[in-house]
mmCIF file of N, CA and C in Angstrom:
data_model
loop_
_atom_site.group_PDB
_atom_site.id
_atom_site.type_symbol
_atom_site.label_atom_id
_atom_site.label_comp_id
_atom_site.label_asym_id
_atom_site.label_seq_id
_atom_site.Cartn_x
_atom_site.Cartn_y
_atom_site.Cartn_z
ATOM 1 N N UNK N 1 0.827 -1.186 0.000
ATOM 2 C CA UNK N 1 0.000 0.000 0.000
ATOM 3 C C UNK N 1 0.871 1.250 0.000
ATOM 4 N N UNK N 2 0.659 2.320 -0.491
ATOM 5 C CA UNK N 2 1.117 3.689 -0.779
ATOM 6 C C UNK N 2 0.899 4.157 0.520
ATOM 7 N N UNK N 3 1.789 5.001 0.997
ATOM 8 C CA UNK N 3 1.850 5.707 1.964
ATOM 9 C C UNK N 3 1.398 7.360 2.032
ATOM 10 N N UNK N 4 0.413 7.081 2.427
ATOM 11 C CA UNK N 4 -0.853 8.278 2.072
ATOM 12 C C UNK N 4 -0.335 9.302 3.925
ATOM 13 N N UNK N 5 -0.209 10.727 3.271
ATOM 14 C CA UNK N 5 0.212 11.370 4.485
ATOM 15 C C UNK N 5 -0.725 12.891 3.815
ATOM 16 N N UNK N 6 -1.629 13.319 4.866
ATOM 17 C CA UNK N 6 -1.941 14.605 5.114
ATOM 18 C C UNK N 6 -0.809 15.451 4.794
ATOM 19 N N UNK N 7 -1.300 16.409 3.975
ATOM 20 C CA UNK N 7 -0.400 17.983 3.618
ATOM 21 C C UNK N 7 -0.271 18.306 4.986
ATOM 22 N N UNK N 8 0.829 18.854 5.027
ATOM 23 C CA UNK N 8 1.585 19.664 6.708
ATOM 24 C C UNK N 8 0.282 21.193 7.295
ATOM 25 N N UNK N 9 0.033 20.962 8.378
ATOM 26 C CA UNK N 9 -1.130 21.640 8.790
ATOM 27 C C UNK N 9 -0.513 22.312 9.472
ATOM 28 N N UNK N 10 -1.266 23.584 10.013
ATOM 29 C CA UNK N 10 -0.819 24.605 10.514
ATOM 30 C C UNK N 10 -0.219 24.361 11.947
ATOM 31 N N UNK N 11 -0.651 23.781 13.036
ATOM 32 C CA UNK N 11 0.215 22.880 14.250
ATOM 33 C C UNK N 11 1.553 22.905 14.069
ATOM 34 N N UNK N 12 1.954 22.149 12.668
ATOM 35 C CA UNK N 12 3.098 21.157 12.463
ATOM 36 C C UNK N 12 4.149 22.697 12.392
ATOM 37 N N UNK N 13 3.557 23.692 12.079
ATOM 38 C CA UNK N 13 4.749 24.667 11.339
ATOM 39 C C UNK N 13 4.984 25.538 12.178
ATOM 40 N N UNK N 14 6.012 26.197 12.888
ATOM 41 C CA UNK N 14 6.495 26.362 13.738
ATOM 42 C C UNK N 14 6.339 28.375 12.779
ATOM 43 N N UNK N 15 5.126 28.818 12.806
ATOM 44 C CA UNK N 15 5.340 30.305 11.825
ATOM 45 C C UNK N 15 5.943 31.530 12.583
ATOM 46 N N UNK N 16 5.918 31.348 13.728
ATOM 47 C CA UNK N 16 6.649 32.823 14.957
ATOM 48 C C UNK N 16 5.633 33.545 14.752
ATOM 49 N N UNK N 17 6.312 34.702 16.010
ATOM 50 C CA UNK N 17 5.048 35.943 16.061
ATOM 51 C C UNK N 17 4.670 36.865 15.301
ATOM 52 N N UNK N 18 5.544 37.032 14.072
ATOM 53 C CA UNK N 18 5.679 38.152 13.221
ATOM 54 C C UNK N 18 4.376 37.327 11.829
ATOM 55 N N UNK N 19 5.268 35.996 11.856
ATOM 56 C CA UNK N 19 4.257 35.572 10.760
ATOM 57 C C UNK N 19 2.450 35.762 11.092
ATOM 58 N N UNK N 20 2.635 34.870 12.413
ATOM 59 C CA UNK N 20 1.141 35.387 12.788
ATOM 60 C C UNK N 20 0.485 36.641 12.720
ATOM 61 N N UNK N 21 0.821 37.336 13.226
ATOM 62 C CA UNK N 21 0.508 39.332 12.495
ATOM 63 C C UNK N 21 0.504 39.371 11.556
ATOM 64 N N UNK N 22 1.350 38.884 10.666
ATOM 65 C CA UNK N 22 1.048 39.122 9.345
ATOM 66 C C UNK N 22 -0.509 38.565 8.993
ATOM 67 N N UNK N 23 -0.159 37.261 9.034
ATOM 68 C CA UNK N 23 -1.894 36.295 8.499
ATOM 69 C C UNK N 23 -3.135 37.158 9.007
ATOM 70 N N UNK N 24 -2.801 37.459 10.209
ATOM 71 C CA UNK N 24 -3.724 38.122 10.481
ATOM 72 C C UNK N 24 -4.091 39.397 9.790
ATOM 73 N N UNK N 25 -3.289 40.270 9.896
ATOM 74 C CA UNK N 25 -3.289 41.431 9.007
ATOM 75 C C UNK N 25 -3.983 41.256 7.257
ATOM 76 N N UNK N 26 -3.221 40.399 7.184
ATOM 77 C CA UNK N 26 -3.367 39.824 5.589
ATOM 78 C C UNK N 26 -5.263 39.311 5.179
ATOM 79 N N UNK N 27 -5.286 38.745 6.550
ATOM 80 C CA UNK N 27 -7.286 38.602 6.802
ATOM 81 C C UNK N 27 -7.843 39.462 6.929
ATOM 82 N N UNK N 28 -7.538 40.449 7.641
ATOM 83 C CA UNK N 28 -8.434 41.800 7.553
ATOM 84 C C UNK N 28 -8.436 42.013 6.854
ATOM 85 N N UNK N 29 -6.984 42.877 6.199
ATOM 86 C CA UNK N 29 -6.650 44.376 5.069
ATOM 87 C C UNK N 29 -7.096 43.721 4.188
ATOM 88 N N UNK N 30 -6.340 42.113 3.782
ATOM 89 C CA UNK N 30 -6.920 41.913 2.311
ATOM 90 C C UNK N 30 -7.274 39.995 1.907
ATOM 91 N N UNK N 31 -8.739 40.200 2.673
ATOM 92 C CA UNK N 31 -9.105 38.864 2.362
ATOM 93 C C UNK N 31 -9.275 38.378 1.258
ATOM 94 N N UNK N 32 -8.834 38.749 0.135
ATOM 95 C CA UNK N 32 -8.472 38.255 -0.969
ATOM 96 C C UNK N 32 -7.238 37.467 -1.377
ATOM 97 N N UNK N 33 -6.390 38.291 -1.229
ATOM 98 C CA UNK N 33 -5.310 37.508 -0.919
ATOM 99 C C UNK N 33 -4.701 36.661 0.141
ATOM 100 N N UNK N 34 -5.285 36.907 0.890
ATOM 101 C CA UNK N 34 -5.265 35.552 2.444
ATOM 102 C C UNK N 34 -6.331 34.529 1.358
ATOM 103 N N UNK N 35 -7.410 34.226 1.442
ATOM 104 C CA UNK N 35 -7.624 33.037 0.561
ATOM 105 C C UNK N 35 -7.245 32.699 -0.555
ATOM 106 N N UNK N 36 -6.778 33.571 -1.268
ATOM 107 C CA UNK N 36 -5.531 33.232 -2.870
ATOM 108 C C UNK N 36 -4.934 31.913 -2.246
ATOM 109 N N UNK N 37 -4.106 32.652 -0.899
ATOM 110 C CA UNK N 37 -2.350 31.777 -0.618
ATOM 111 C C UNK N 37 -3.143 30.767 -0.054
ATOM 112 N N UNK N 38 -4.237 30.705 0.888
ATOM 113 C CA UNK N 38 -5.009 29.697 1.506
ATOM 114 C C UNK N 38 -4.944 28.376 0.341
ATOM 115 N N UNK N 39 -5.432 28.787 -0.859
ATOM 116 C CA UNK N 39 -6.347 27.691 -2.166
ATOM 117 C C UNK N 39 -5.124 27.490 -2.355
ATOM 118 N N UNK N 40 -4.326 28.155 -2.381
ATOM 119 C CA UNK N 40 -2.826 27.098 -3.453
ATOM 120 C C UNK N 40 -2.207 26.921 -2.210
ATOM 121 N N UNK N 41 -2.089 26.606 -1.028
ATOM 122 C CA UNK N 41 -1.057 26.128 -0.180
ATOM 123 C C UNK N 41 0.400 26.852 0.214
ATOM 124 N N UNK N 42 -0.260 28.250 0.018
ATOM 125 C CA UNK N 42 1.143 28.962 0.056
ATOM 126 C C UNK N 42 1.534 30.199 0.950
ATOM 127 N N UNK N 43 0.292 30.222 1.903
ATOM 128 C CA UNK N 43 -0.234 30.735 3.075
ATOM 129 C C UNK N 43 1.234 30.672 4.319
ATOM 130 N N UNK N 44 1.341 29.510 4.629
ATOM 131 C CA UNK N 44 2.312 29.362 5.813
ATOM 132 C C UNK N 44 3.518 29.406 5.308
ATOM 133 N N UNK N 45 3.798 28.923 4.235
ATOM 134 C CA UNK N 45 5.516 28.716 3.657
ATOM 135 C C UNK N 45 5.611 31.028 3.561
ATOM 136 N N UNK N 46 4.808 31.299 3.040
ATOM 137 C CA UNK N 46 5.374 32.957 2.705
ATOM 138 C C UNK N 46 4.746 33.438 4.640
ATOM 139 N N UNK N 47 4.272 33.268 5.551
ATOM 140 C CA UNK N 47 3.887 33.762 6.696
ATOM 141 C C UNK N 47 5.640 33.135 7.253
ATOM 142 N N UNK N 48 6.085 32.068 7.495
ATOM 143 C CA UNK N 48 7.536 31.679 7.673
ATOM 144 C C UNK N 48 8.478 32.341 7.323
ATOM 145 N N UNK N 49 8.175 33.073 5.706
ATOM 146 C CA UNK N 49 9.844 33.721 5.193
ATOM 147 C C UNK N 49 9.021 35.171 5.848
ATOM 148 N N UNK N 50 7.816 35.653 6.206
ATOM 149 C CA UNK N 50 7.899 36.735 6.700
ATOM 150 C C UNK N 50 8.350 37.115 8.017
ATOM 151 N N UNK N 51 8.155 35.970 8.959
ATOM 152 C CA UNK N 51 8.374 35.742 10.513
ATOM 153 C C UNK N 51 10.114 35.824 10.058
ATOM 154 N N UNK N 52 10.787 35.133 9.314
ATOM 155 C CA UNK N 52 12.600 35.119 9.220
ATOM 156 C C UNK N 52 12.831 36.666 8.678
ATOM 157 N N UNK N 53 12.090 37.010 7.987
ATOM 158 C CA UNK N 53 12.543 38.433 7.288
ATOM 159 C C UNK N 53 12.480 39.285 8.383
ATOM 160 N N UNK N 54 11.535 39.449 9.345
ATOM 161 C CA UNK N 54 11.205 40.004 10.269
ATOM 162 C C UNK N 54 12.231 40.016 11.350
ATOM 163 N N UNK N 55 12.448 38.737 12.059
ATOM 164 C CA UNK N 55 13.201 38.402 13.061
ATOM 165 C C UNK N 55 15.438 39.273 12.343
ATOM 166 N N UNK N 56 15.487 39.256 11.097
ATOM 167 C CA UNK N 56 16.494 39.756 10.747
ATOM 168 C C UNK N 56 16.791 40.754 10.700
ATOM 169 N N UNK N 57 15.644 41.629 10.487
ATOM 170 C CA UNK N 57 15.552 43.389 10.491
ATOM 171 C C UNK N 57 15.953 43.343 11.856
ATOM 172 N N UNK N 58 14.835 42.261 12.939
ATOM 173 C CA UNK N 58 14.852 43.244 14.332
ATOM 174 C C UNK N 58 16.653 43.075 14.572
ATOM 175 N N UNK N 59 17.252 42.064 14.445
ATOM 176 C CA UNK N 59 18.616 41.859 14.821
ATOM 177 C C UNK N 59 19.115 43.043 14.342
ATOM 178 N N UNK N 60 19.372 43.114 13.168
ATOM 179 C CA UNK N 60 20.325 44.133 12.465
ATOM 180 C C UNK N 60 20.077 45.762 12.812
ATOM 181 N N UNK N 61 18.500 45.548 13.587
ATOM 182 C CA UNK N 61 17.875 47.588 13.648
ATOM 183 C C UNK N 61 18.783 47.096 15.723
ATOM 184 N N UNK N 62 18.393 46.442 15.824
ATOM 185 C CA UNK N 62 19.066 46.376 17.248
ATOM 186 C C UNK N 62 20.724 46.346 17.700
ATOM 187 N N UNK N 63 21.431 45.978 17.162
ATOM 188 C CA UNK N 63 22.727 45.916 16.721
ATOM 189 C C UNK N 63 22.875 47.330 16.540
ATOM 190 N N UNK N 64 22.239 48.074 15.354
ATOM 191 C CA UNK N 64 22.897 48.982 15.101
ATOM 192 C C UNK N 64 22.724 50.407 16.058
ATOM 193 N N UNK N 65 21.525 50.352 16.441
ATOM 194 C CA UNK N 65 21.197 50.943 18.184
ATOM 195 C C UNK N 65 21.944 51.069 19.032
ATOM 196 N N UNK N 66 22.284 49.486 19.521
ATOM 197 C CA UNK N 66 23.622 49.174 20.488
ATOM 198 C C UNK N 66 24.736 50.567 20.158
ATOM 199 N N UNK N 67 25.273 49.785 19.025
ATOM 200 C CA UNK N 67 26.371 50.739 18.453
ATOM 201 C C UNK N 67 26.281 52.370 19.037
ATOM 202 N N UNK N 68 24.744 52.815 18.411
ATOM 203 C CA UNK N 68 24.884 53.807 18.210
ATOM 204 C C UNK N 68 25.315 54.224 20.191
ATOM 205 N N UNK N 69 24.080 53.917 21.084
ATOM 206 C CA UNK N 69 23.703 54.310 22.306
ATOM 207 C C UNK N 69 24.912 53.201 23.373
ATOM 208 N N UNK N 70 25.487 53.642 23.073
ATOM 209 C CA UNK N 70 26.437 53.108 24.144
ATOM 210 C C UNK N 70 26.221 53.523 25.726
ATOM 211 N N UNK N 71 25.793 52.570 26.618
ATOM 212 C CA UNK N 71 25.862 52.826 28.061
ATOM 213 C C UNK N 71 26.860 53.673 28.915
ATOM 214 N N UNK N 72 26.411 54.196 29.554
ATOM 215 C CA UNK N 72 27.215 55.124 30.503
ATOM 216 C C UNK N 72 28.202 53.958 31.892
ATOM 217 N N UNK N 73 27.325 52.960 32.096
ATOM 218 C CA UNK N 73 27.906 51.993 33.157
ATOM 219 C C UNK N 73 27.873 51.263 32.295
ATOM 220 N N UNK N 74 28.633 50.368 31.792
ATOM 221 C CA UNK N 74 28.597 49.082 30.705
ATOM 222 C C UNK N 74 28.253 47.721 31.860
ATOM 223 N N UNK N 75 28.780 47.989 32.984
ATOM 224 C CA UNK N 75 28.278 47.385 34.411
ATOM 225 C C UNK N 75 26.594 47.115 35.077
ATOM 226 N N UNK N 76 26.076 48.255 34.737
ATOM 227 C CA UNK N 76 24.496 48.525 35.257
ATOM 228 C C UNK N 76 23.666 47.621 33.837
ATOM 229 N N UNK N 77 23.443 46.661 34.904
ATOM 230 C CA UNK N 77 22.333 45.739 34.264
ATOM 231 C C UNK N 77 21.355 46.589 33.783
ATOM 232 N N UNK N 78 20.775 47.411 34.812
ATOM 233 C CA UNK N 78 19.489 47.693 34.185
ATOM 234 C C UNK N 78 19.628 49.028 33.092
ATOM 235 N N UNK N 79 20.410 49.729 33.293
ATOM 236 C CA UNK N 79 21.135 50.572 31.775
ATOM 237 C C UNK N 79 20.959 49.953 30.931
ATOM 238 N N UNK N 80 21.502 48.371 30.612
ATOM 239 C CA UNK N 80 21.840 47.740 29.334
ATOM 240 C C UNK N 80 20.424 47.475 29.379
ATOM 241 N N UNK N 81 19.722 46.831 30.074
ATOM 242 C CA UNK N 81 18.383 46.248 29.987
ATOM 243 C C UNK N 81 16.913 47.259 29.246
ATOM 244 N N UNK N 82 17.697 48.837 29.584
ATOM 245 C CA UNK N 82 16.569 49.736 29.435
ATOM 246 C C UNK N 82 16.616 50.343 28.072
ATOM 247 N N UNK N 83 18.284 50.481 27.260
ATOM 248 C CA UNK N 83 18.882 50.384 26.286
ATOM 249 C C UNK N 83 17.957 49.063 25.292
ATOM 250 N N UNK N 84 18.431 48.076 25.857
ATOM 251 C CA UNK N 84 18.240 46.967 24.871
ATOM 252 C C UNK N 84 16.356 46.957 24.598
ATOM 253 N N UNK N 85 15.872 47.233 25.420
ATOM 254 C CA UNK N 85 14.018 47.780 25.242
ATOM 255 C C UNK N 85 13.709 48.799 24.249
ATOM 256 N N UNK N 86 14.529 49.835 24.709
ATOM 257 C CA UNK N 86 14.488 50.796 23.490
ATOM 258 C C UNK N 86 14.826 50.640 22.298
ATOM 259 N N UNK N 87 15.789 49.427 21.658
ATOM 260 C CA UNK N 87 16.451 48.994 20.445
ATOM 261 C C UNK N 87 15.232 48.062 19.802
ATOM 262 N N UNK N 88 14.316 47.189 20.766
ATOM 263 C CA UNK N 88 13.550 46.936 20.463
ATOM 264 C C UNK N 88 12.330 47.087 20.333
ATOM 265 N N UNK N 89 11.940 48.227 20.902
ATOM 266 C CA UNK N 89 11.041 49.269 20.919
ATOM 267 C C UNK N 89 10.878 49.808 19.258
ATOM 268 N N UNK N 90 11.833 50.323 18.434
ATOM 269 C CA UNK N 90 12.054 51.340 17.943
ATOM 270 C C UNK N 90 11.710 50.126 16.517
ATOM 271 N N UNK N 91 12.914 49.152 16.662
ATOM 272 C CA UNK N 91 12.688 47.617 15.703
ATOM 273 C C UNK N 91 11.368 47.122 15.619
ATOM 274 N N UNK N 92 10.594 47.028 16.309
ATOM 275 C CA UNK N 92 9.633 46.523 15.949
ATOM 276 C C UNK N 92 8.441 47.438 15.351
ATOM 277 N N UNK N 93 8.803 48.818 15.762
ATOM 278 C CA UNK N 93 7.624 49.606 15.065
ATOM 279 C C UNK N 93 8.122 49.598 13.588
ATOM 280 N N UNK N 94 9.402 49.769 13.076
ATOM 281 C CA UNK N 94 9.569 49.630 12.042
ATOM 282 C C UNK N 94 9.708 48.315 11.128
ATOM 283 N N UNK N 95 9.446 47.352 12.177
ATOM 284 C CA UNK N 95 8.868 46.102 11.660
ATOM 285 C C UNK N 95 7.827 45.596 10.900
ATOM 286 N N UNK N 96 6.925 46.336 11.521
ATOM 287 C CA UNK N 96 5.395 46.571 11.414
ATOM 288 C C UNK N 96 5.104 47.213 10.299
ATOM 289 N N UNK N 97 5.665 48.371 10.293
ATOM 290 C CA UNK N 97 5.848 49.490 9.098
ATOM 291 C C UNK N 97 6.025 48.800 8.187
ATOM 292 N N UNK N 98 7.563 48.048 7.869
ATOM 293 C CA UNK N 98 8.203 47.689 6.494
ATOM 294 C C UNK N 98 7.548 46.068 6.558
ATOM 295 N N UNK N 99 7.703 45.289 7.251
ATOM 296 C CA UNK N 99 7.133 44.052 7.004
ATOM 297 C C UNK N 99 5.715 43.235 6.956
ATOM 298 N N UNK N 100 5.538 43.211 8.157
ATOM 299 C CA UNK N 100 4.519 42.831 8.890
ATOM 300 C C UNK N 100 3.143 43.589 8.251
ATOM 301 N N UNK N 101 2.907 44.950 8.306
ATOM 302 C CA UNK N 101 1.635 45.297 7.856
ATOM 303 C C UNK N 101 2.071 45.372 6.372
ATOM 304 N N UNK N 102 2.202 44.405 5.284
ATOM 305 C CA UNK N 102 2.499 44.725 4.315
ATOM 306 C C UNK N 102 1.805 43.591 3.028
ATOM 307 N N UNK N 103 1.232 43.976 1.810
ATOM 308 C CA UNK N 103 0.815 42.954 0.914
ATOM 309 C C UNK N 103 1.943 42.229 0.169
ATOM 310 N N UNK N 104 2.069 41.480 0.551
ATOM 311 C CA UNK N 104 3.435 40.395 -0.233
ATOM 312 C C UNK N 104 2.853 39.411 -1.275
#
């Protein structure tokens, strides 16, 4: 007998938080194209490269923050801690902006 296996369901795929915002977004703004990618199976594979596209900006907008805002105590935890909020503070609105709220 042939080994008959269900297409990979949404459970199985590991999409992160960015992808999810997106789908979601993508259901509101434009339920047209959320059921396009739905009918051809191409929904979670592009919500995945958006969650990686996403997760790379925030690295690289945070990094370059660091750089810029260098701590006064490189010692004081909570300096670095209040720093590193603000790097991601700033990353994720422009996440949202360029990725996440976006028609792909």
């Amino acid at each position: 007998y042939p080994i008959v296996e269900a297409e990979i369901s949404a459970e199985s795929i590991q999409i992160g938080k960015y992808g999810d915002l997106w789908m979601e977004y993508l259901k509101v703004n434009h339920p047209d194209r959320y059921r396009h990618l739905v009918r051809f199976g191409k929904l979670m594979k592009k919500a995945v490269e958006v969650n990686e596209d996403a997760y790379e900006m925030l690295d690289g907008i945070v990094l370059k923050y660091l750089e810029k805002h260098l701590p006064i105590d490189p010692n004081s935890t909570m300096e670095m801690w209040q720093i590193r909020e603000q790097a991601k503070i700033l990353a994720e609105e422009l996440i949202f902006h360029d990725i996440v709220n976006q028609f792909h």
